[in-house]
Coordinates of C-alpha atoms in Angstrom, one line a residue:
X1 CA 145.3 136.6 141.6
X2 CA 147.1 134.8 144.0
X3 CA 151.5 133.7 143.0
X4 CA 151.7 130.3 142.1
X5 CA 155.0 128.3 142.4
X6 CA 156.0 127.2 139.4
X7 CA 157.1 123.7 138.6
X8 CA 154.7 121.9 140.5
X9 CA 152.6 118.6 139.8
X10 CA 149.3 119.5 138.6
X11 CA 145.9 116.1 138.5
X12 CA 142.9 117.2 136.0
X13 CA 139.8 115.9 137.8
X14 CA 136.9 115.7 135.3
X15 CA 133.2 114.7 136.6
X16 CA 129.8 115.3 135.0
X17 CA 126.7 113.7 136.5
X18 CA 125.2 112.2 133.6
X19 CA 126.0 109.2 131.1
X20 CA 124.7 111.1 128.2
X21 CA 127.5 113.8 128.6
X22 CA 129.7 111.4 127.5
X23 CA 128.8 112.4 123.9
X24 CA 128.7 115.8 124.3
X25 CA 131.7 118.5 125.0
X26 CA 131.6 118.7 128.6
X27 CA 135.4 116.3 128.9
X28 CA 136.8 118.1 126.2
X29 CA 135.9 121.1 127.3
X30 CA 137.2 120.3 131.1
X31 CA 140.0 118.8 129.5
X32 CA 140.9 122.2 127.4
X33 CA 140.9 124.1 130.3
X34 CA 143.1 122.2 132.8
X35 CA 145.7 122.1 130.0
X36 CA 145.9 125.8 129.3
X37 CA 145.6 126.8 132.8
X38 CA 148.6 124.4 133.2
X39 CA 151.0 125.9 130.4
X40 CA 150.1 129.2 131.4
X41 CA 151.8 128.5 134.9
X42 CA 154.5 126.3 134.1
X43 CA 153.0 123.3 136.2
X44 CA 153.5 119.6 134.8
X45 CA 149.5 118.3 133.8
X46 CA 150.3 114.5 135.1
X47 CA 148.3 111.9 133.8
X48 CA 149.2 109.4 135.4
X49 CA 146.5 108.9 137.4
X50 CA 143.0 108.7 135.8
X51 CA 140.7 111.2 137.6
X52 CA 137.1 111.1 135.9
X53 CA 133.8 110.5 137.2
X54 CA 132.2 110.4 134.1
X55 CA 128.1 109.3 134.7
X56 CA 128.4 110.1 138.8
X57 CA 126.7 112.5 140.9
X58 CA 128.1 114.9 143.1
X59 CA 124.7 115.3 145.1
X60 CA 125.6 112.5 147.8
X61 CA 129.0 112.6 147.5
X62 CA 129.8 109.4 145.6
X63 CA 132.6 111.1 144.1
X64 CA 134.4 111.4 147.0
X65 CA 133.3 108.2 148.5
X66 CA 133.9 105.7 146.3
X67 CA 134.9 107.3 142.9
X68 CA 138.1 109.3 141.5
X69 CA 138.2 111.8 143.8
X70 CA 138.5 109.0 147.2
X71 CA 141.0 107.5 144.5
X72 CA 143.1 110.9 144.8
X73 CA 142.9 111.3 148.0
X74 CA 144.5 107.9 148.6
X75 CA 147.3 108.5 146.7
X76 CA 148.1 111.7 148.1
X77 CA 147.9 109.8 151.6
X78 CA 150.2 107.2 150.4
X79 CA 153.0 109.8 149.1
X80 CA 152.1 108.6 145.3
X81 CA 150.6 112.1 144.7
X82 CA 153.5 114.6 146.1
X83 CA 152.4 117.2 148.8
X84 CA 152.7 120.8 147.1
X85 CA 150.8 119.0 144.0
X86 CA 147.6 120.8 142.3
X87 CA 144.2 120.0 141.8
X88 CA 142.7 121.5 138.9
X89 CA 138.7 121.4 138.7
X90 CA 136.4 123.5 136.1
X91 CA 134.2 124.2 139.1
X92 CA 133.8 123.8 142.4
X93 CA 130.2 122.1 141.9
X94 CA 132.5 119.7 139.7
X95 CA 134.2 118.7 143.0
X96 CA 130.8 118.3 145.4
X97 CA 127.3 119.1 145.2
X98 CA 126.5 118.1 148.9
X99 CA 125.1 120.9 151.8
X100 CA 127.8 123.3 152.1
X101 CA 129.3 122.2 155.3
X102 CA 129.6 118.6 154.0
X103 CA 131.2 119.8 150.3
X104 CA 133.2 122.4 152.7
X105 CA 134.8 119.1 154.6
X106 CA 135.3 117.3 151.5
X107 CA 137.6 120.7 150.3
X108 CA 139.1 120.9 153.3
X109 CA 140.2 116.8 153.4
X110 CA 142.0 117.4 150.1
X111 CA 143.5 121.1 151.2
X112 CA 144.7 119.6 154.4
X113 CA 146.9 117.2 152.9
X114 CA 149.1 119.5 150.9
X115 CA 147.2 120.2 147.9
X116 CA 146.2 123.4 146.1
X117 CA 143.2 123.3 144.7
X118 CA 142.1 125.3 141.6
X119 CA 138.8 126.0 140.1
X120 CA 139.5 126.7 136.5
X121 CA 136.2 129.0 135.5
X122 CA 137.7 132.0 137.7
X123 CA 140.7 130.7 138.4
X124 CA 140.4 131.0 142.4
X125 CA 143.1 129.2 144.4
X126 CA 142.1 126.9 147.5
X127 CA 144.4 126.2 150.2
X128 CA 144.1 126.1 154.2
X129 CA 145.3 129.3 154.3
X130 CA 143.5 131.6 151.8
X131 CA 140.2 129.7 154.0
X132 CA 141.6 130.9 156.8
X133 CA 142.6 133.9 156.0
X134 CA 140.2 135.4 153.8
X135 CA 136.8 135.3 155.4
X136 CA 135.2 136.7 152.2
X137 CA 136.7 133.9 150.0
X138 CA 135.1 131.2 152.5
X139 CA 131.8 133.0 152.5
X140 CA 131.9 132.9 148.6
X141 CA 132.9 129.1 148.8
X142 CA 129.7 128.5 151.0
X143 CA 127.7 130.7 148.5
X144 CA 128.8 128.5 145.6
X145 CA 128.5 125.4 147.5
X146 CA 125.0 126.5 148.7
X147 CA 123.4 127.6 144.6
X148 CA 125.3 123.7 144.4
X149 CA 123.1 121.7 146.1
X150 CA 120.1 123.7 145.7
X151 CA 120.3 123.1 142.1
X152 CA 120.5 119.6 142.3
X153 CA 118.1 119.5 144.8
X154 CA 115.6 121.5 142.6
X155 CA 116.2 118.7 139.9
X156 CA 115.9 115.3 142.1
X157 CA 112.3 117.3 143.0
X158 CA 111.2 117.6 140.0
X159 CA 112.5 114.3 138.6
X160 CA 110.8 112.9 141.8
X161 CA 107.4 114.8 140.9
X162 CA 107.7 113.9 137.3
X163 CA 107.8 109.8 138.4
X164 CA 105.4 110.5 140.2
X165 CA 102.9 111.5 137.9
X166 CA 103.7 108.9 136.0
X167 CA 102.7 106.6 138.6
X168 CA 99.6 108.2 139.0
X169 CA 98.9 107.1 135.3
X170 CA 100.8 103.8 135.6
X171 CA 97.7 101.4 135.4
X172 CA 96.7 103.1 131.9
X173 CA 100.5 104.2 131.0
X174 CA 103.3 102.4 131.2
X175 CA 106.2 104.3 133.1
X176 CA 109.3 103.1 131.0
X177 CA 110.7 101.1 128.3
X178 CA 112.3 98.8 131.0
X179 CA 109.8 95.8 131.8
X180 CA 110.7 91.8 132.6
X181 CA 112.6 89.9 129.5
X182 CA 109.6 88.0 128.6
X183 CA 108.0 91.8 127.5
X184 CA 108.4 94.5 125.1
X185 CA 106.9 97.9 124.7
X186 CA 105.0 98.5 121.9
X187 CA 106.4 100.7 119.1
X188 CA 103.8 103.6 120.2
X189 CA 104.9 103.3 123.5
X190 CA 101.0 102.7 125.2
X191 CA 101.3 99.3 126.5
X192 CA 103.9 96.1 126.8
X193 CA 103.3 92.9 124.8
X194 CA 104.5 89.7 125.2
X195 CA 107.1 87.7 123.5
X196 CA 105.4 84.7 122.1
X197 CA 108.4 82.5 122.4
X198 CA 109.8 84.0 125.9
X199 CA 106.3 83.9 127.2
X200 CA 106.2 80.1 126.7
X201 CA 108.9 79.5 128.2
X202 CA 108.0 80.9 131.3
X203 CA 104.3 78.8 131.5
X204 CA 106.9 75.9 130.8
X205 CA 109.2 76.7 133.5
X206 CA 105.9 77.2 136.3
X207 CA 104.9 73.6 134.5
X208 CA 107.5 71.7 135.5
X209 CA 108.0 73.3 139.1
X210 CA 104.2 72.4 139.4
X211 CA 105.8 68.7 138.1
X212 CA 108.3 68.5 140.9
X213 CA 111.8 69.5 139.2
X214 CA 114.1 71.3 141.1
X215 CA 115.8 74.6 139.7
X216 CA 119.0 73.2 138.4
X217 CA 117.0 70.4 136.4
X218 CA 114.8 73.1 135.1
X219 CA 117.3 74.6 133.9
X220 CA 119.2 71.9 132.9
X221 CA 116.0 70.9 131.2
X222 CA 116.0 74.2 129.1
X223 CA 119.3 74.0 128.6
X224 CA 119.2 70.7 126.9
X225 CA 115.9 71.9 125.0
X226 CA 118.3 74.3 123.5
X227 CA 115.7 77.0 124.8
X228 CA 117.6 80.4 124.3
X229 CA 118.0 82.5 127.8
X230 CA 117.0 85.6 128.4
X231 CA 119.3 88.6 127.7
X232 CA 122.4 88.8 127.8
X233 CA 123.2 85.2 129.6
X234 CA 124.9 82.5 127.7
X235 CA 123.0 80.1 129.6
X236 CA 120.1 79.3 131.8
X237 CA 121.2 79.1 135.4
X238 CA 119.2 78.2 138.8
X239 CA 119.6 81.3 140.4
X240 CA 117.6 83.1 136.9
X241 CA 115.0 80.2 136.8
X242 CA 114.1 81.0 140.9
X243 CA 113.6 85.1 140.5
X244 CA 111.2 83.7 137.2
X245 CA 109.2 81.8 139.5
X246 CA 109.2 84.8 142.5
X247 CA 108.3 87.5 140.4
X248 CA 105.0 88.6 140.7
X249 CA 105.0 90.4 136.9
X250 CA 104.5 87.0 135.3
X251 CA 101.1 87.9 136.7
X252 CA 101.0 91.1 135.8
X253 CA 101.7 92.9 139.1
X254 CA 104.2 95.6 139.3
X255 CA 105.3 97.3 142.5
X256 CA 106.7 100.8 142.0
X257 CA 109.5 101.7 144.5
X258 CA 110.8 105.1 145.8
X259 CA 114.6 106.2 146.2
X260 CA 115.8 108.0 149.2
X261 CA 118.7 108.7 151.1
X262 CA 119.3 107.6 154.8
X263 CA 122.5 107.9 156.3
X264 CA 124.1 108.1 153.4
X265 CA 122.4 104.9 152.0
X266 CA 120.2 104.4 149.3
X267 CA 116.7 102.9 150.8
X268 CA 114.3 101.4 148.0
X269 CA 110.6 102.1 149.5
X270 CA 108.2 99.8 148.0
X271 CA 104.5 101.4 147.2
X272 CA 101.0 100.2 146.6
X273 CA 101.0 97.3 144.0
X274 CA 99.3 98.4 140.5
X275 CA 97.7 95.0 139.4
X276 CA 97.3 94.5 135.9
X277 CA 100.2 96.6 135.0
X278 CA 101.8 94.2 132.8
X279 CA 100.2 91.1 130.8
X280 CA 100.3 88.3 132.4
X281 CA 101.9 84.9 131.4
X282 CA 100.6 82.6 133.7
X283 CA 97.3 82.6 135.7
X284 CA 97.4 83.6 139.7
X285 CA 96.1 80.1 140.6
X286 CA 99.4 79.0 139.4
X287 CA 101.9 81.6 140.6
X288 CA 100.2 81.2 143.7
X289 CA 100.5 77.6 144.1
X290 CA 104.0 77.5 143.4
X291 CA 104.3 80.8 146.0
X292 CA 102.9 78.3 148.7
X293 CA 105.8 75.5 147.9
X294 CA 108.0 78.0 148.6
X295 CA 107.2 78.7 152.0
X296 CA 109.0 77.1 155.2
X297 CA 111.7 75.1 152.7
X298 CA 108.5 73.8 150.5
X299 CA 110.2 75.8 147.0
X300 CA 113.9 75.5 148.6
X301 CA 113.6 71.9 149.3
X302 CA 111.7 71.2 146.1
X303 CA 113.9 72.6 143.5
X304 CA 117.3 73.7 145.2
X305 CA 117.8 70.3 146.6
X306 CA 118.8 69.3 142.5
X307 CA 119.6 65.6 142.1
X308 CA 118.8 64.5 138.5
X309 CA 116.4 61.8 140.2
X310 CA 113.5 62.2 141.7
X311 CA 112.4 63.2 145.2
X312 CA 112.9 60.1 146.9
X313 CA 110.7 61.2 150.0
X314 CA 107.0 61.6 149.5
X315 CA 107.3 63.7 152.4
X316 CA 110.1 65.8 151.6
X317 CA 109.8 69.6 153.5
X318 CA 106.5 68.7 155.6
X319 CA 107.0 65.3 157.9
X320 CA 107.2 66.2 161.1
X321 CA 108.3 64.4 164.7
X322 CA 105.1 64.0 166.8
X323 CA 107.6 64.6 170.0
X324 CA 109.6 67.7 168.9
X325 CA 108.5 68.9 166.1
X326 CA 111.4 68.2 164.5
X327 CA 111.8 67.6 161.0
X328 CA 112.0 63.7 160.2
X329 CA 114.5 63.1 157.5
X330 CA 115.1 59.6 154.8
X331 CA 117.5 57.1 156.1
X332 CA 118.2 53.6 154.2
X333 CA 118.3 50.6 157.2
X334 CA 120.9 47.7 155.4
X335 CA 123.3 50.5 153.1
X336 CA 122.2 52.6 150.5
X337 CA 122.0 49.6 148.1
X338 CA 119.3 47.5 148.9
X339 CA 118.5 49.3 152.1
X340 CA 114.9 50.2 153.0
X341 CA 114.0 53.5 153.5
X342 CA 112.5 55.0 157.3
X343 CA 111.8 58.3 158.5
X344 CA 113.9 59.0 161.4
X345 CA 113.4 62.3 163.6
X346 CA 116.5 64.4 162.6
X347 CA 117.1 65.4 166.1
X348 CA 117.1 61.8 167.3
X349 CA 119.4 61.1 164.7
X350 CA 121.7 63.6 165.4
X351 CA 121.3 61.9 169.5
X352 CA 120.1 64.9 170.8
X353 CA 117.8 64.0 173.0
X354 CA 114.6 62.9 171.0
X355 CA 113.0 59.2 170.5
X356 CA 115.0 57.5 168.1
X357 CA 111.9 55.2 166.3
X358 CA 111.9 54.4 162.9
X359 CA 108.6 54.9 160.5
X360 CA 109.0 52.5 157.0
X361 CA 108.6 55.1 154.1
X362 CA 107.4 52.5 151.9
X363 CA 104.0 52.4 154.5
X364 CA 103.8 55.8 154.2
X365 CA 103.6 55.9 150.6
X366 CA 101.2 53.5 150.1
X367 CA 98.9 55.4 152.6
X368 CA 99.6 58.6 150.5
X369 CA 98.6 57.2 147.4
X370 CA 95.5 55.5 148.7
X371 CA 94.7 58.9 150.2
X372 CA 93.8 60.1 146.6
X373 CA 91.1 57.7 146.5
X374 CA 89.1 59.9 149.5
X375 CA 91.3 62.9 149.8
X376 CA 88.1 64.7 148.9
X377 CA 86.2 64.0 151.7
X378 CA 88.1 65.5 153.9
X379 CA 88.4 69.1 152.0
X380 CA 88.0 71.6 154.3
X381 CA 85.1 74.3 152.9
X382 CA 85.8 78.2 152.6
X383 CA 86.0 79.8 156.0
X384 CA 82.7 81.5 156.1
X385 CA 83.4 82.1 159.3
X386 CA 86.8 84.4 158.4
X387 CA 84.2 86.1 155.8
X388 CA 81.8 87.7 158.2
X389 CA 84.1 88.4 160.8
X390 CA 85.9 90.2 158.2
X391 CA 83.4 92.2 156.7
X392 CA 82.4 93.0 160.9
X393 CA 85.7 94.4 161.4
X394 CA 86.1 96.6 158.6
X395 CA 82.6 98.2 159.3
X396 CA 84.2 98.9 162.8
X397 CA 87.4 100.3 161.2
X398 CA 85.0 102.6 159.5
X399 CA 82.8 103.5 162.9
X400 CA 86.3 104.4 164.6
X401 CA 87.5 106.5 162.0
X402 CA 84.4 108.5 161.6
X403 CA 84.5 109.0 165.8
X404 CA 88.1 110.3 165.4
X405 CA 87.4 112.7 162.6
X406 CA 84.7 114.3 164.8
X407 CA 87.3 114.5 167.6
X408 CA 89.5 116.2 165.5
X409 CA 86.8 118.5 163.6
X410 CA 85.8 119.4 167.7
X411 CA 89.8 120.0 168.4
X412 CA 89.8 122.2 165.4
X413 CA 86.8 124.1 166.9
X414 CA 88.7 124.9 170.1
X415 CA 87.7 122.7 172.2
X416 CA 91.5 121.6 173.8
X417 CA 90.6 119.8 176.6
X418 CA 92.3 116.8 178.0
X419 CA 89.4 114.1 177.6
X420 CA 89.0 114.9 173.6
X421 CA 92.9 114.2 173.2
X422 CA 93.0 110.7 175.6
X423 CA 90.1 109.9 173.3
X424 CA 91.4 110.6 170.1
X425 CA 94.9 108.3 171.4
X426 CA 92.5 105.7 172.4
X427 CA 90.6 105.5 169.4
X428 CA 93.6 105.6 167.2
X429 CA 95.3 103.2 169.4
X430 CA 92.0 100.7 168.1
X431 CA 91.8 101.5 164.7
X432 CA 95.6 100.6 164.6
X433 CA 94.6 96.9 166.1
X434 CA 91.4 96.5 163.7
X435 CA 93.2 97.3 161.1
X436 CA 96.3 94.3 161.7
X437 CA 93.0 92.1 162.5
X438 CA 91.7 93.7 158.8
X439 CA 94.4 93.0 156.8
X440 CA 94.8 88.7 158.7
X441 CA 91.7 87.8 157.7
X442 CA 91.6 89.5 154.4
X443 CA 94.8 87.1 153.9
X444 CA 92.6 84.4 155.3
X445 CA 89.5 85.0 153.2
X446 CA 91.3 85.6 150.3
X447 CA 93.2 82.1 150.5
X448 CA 90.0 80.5 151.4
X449 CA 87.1 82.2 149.1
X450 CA 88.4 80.6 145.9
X451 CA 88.8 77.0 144.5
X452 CA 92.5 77.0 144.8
X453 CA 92.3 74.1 147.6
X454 CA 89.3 72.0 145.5
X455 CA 91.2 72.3 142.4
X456 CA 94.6 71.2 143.7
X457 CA 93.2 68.3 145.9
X458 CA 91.5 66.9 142.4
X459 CA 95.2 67.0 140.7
X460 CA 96.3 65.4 144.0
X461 CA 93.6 62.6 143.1
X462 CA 94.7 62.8 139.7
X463 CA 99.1 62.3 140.2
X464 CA 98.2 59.6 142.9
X465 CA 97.2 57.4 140.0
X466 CA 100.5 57.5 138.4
X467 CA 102.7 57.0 141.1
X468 CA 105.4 59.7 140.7
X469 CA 106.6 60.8 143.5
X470 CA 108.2 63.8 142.9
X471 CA 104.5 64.6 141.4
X472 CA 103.0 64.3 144.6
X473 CA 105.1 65.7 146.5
X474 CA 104.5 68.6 144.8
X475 CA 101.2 68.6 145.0
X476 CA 101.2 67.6 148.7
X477 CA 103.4 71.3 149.3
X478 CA 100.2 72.9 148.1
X479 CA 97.9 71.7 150.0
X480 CA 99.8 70.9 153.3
X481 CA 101.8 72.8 155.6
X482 CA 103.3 69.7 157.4
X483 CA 102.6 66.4 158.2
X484 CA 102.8 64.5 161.7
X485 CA 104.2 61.2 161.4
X486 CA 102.7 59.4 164.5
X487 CA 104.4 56.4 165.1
X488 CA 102.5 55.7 168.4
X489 CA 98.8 55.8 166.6
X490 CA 100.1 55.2 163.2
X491 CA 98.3 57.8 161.9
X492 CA 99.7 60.7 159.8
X493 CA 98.5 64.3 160.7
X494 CA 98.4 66.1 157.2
X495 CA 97.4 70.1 158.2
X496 CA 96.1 71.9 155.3
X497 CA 97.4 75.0 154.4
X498 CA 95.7 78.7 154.5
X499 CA 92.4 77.4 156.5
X500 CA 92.2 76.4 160.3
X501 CA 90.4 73.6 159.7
X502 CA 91.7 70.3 161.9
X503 CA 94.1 68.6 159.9
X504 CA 93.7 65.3 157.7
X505 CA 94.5 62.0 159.2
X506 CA 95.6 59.0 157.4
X507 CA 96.5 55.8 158.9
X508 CA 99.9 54.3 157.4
X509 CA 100.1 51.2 159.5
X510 CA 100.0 50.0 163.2
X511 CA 102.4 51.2 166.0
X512 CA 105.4 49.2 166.3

């Protein structure tokens, strides 16, 4: 065994991967051993500095990264940590469980600045020189580092396999205890269940975006209710009421995810959706309508833009400058007391560059409620059109794919030749384009085969009656992707969302 000076500054670092080995012996025991090993050769065990990765993986180097160890080695860089000090470890898969080059560098960063290192299960001594020097004792290092990794690789395999064969059996089982607040699992572990009360809540919070009310005031709402939050929060907030209304498990719709590394980095993979996967709380029709307010500023506008009042623009999020395609934006003419309202383009406002004219809300309004009276008239019908072309196209993915197998079986064969491999490019070069064509107008039919549109454009009808503006605003998000303020034909151009049908035109008043 290689002479150790005496008197010198020995650090206990303790790591174990796992949370559970909190509870078990696995400190003490690293503990107990740094001590004797310490009293045996008359070094000072300094405590000082708190060196335990308790719960962290050595596998990607964490440890060393971001955890105790990168701790150490700052303080031995900063003189705080004495250079001649030891490093006492039970083992050097304790220190790193990365390939063996990479937990060699992470040795040799520590060795290079001074300190000994120790591995307390054969009590082997690690400094620049025995490396150099002894070729065996680096081989061995490798060795160890080497049956390291290899174990931990062996066990993020099989934990990997295991998830995913539970995936496989995710739509009949579910994969853990861990599922959205509003759920539980049941006490044989087979299958979530709502929470009555939780559950209600959530169908109210879809209500009232569907009503017009932004985030805060929903949560504000709940709040004043004295609805209880979910978890652990002492209160509802804006931020917890928007992921409610984005997830896609309130319709039951779980998308399982795998971990990798890249770079260093953990990358979260999303895979195939499993529908059905949880219960769901509210109906697609209605997670869907409030998924279409949310694009292009419809949700952000709606219910981040959080006044206690109403929306005060029947148009708020879609009108539209006929000139630039700007967004037009609510000014008050005369002050804000008193004033009448226009819609202004916001780039003329701003003077740069486009036709400042001003369009009086109040027409626009009227014309908007009227609209309810014939709305339906100007429905556009499912796009039979998108149907057949789709059900065309995928019958052609199918031809393509059945040509390049029989290139391939004929490669397979022997048959090498230039012309079968050009042809096999080519064809996968088209199945590649049907397939983005596929997967646009399955979006397209699937917006357009059911009776979302019909169904909101008779609520439309319905909220014109009463007047509320935030109301039908709402409503208007849902069916309209903008709307063209012409101020030259006096006509607004409302274009319907998810069909590419011409758009709606209304007259709000004459040209001025």
């Amino acid at each position: 065994m290689t002479n150790i000076p005496a008197n010198r500054r020995a650090y206990s670092y303790i790591r174990f991967s796992t949370p559970d080995q909190v509870k078990g012996d696995s400190a003490r025991r690293q503990i107990g051993m740094a001590e004797s090993y310490a009293a045996r050769h008359a070094l000072i065990l300094d405590d000082s500095l708190s060196l335990k990765d308790l719960g962290i993986s050595a596998f990607r180097g964490q440890n060393a990264k971001s955890g105790a160890l990168n701790l150490f080695l700052e303080h031995v860089r900063s003189g705080d940590v004495p250079e001649g000090s030891f490093l006492l470890i039970e083992a050097l898969d304790r220190l790193s469980r990365q390939t063996p080059l990479e937990a060699l560098d992470t040795l040799r960063d520590i060795m290079r600045e001074g300190v000994t290192v120790v591995t307390l299960d054969n009590e082997t001594v690690y400094t620049t020189e025995t490396i150099h020097t002894s070729f065996t004792q680096l081989i061995v290092t490798l060795m160890l580092f080497s049956r390291a990794n290899e174990e931990s690789a062996t066990k993020a395999r099989r934990l990997k396999q295991a998830w995913e064969g539970k995936r496989l059996k995710a739509a009949t089982t579910p994969l853990t205890a861990v599922c959205p607040a509003w759920l539980t699992l049941n006490n044989q572990r087979t299958a979530y269940e709502l929470v009555p009360d939780r559950a209600d809540t959530v169908r109210n919070i879809f209500e009232m975006c569907l009503d017009g009310l932004g985030q805060h005031t929903i949560a504000a709402r709940l709040i004043a209710e004295n609805t209880p939050p979910f978890g652990r929060a002492e209160m509802w907030h804006r931020s917890y009421v928007k992921k409610i209304l984005e997830n896609p498990a309130v319709i039951g719709r779980f998308t399982p995810h795998t971990l990798s590394v890249v770079d260093g980095r953990k990358v979260r993979t999303p895979l195939e959706a499993i529908e059905g996967y949880f219960p769901a709380v509210v109906n697609v029709d209605t997670f869907e309508r409030v998924a279409a307010m949310s694009s292009k500023r419809g949700l952000n506008i709606a219910l981040a833009n959080d006044a206690a009042v109403p929306t005060a623009n029947v148009l708020a999020g879609l009108a539209k400058c006929p000139a630039c395609g700007s967004t037009m934006t609510r000014v008050n003419k005369g002050g804000r007391k008193g004033g009448k309202p226009y819609l202004v383009c916001t780039k003329a406002k701003a003077g740069a560059g486009c036709r400042y004219k001003q369009v009086r809300l109040e027409a626009i309004e009227e014309a908007i409620v009227s609209l309810g009276s014939y709305l339906h008239d100007l429905t556009p019908s499912p796009n039979a059109g998108s149907e057949a072309k789709y059900r065309d196209m995928r019958h052609q993915a199918e031809v393509v794919e059945e040509q390049i197998q029989n290139l391939v079986e004929a490669v397979e064969q022997g048959d090498t030749s230039k012309a079968i491999a050009r042809a096999i490019v080519k064809n996968e070069a088209l199945l590649d384009s049907i397939r983005e064509e596929i997967e646009e107008l399955g979006q397209r039919v699937a917006d357009t085969i059911t009776n979302r549109i019909e169904n909101t454009v008779s609520e439309f009808c319905t909220v014109t009656k009463g007047g509320n503006i935030a109301k039908i605003n709402a409503v208007m998000r849902q069916l309209f992707e903008k709307a063209i303020v012409d101020y030259d034909t006096g006509y607004l151009q409302l274009h319907w969302r998810h069909t590419e049908h011409s758009p709606a035109e209304v007259l709000y008043g004459f040209p001025t």
